[in-house]
Short mmCIF file of C-alpha atoms in Angstrom, two decimals:
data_model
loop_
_atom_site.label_atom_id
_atom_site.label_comp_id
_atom_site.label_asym_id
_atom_site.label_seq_id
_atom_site.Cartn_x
_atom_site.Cartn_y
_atom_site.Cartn_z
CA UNK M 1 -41.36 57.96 -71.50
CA UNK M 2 -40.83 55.52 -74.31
CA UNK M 3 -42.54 57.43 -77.00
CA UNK M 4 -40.64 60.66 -75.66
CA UNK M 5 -37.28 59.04 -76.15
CA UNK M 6 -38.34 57.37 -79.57
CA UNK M 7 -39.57 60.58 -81.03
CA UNK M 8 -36.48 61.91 -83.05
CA UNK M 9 -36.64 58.25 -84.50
CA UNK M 10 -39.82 57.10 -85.08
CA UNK M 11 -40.56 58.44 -88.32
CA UNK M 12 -37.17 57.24 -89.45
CA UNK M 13 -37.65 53.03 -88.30
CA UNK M 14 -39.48 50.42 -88.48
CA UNK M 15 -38.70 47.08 -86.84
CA UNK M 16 -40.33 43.68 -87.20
CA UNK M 17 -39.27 39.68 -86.86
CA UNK M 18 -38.77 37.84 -90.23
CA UNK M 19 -39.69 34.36 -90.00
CA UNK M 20 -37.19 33.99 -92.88
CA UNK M 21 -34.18 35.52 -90.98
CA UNK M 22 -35.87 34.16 -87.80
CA UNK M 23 -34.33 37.39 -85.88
CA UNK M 24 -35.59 41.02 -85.95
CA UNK M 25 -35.27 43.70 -88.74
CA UNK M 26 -34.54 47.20 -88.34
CA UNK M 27 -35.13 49.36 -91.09
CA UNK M 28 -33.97 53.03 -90.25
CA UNK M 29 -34.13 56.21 -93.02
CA UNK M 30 -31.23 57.70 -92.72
CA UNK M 31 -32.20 60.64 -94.66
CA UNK M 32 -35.02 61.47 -91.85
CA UNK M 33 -32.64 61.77 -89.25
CA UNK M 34 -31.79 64.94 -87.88
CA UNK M 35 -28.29 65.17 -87.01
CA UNK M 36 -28.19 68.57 -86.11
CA UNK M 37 -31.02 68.05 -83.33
CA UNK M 38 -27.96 66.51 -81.46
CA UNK M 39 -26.15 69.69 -80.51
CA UNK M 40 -26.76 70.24 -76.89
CA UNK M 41 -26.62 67.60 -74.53
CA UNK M 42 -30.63 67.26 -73.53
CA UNK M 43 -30.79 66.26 -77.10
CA UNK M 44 -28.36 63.94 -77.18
CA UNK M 45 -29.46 62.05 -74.23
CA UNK M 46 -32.79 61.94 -75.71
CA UNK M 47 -32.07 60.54 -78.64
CA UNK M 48 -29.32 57.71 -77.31
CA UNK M 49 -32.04 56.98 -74.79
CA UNK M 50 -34.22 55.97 -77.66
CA UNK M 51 -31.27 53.95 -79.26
CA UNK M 52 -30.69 52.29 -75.90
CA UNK M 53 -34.68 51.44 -75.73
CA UNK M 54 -34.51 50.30 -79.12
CA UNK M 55 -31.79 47.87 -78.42
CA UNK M 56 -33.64 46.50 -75.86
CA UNK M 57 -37.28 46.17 -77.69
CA UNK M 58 -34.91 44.28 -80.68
CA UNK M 59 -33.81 41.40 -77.98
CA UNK M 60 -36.66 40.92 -76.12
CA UNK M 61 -35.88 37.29 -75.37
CA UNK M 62 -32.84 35.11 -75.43
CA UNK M 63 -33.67 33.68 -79.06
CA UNK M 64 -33.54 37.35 -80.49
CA UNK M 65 -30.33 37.56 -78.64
CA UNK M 66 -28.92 34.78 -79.87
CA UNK M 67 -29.97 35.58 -83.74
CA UNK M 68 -28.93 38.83 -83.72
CA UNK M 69 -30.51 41.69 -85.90
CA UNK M 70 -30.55 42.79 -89.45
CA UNK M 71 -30.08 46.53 -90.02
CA UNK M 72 -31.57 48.05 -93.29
CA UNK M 73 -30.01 51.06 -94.09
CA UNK M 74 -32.01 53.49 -96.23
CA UNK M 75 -29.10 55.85 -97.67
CA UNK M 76 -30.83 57.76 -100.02
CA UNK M 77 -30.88 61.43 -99.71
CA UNK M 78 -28.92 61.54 -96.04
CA UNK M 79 -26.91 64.24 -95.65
CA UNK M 80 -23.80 63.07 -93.62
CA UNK M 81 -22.08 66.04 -92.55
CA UNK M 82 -23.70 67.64 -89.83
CA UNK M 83 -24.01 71.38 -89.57
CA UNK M 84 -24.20 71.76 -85.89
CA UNK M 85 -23.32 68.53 -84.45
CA UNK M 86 -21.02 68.78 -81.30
CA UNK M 87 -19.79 64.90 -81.14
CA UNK M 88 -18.78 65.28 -77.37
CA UNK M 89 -21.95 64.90 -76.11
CA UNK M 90 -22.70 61.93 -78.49
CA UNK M 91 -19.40 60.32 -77.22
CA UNK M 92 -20.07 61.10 -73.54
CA UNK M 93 -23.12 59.29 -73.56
CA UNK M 94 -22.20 56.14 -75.53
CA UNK M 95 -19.31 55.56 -72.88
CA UNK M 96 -21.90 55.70 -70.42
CA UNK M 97 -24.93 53.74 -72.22
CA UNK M 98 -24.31 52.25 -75.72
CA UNK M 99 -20.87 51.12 -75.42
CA UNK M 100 -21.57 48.82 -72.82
CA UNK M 101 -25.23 47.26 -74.29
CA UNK M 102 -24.48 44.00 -76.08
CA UNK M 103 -26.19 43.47 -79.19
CA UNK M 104 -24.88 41.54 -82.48
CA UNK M 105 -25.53 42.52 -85.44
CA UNK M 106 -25.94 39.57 -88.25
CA UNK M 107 -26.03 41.92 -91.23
CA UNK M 108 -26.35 45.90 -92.14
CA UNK M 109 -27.81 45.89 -95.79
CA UNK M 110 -27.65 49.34 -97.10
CA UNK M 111 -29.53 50.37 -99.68
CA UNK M 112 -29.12 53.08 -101.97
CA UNK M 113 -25.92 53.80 -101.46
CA UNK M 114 -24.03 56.75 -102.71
CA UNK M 115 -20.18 57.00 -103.11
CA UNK M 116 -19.15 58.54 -100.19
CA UNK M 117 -20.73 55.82 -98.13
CA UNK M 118 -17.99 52.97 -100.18
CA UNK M 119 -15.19 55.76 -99.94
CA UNK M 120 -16.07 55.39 -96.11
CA UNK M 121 -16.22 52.15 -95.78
CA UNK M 122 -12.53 52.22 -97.13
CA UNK M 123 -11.09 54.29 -95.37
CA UNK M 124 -13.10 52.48 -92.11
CA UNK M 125 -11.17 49.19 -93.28
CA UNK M 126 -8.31 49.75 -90.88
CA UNK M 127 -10.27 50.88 -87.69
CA UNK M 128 -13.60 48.84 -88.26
CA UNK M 129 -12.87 45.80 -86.62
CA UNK M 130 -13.06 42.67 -88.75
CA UNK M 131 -16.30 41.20 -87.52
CA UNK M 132 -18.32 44.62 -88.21
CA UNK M 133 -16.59 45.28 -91.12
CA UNK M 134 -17.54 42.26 -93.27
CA UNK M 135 -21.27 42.68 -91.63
CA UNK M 136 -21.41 45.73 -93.94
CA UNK M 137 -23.41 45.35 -97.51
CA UNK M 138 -23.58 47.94 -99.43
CA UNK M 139 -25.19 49.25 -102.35
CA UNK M 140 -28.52 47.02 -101.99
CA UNK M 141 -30.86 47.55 -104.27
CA UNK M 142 -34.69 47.86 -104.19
CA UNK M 143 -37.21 48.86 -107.00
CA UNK M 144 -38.19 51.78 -104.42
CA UNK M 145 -36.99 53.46 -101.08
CA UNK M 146 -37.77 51.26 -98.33
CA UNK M 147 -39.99 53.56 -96.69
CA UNK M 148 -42.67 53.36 -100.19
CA UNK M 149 -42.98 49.57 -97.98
CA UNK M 150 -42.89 49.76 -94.93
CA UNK M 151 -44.33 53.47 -94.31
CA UNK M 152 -48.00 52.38 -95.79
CA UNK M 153 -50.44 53.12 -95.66
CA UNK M 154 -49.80 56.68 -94.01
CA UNK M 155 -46.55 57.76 -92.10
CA UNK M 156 -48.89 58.57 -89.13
CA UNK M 157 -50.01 55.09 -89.17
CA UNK M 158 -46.39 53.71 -89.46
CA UNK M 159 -45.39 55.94 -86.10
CA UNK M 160 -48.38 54.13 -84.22
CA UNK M 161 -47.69 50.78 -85.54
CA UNK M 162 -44.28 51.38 -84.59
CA UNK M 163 -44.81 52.50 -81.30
CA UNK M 164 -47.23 49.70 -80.38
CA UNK M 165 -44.59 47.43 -81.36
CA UNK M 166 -42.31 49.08 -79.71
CA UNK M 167 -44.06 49.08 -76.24
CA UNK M 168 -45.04 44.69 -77.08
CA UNK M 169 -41.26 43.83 -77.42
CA UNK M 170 -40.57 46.04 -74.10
CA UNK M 171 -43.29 44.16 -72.16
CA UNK M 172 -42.13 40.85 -73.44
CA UNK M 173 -38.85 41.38 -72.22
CA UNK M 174 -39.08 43.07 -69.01
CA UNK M 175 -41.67 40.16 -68.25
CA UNK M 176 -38.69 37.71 -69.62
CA UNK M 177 -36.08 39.56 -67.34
CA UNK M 178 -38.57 39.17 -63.82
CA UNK M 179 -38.98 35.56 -64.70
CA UNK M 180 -35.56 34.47 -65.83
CA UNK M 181 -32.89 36.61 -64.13
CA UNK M 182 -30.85 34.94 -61.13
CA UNK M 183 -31.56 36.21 -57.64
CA UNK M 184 -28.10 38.18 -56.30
CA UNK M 185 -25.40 36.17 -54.39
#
């Protein structure tokens, strides 16, 4: 189930925990994402589904809740207007998942960023709200995409590594959530 739902992502992420930050990193390729595959409501499930799972493998316990994330933006090359993209079905499903999932955000570093990403953020100024909105760095740079790091040494081997990671942080906290949650009133 998990590597269904993670499949129109995993060859755009990687996630680990920095010992510097002491919270988890997210690195995501924007430019591998498929906007488009989002048109029909299967889709769209499928690929929240792996958002939603990927919000829970990034807070696994109640220190990585209490950090936060990082989220490192790889801008280069991403195409941001969809073709085919029907945003109800998006919407739909965050008001019924991702709206309600609590997860803080420390920082998004984006890197590579081309105008229409700081026109954006611009305009976003008045409807972001203030918390987000100063979150938001962008025009990081890096002497290479960020996927020349952490895709090595193959992409196939990235997916796998991902995956397994993926599957550790799960196990950690559904283990966390059995031992620690209250019994009901």
């Amino acid at each position: 189930m998990l590597a269904m739902t993670l499949e129109p992502m995993k060859r755009a992420m990687m996630t680990w925990k920095s010992h510097e930050e002491g919270c988890y990193v997210h690195v995501l390729d924007l430019a591998t994402i498929d906007i488009d595959s989002m048109k029909d409501q299967e889709n769209c499930r499928t690929s929240l589904a792996g958002a939603f799972y990927m919000n829970q493998c990034l807070n696994p316990d109640l220190e990585s809740v209490r950090r936060g994330m990082i989220i490192m933006l790889e801008c280069e090359g991403y195409q941001w207007v969809p073709k085919s993209w029907d945003m109800k079905y998006s919407e739909q499903y965050w008001n019924d998942v991702g709206g309600i999932y609590p997860c803080r955000v420390r920082q998004y570093r984006c890197f590579n960023t081309p105008m229409v990403f700081n026109v954006l953020k611009s305009l976003g100024r008045p409807f972001v709200p203030a918390e987000i909105y100063s979150r938001m760095v962008l025009g990081c740079r890096f002497e290479q995409r960020l996927d020349a790091v952490f895709a090595v040494p193959t992409v196939e081997a990235t997916e796998q590594r991902f995956l397994g990671r993926s599957i550790d942080a799960l196990t950690m906290r559904y283990a966390n959530e059995r031992t620690f949650s209250l019994d009901a009133v």
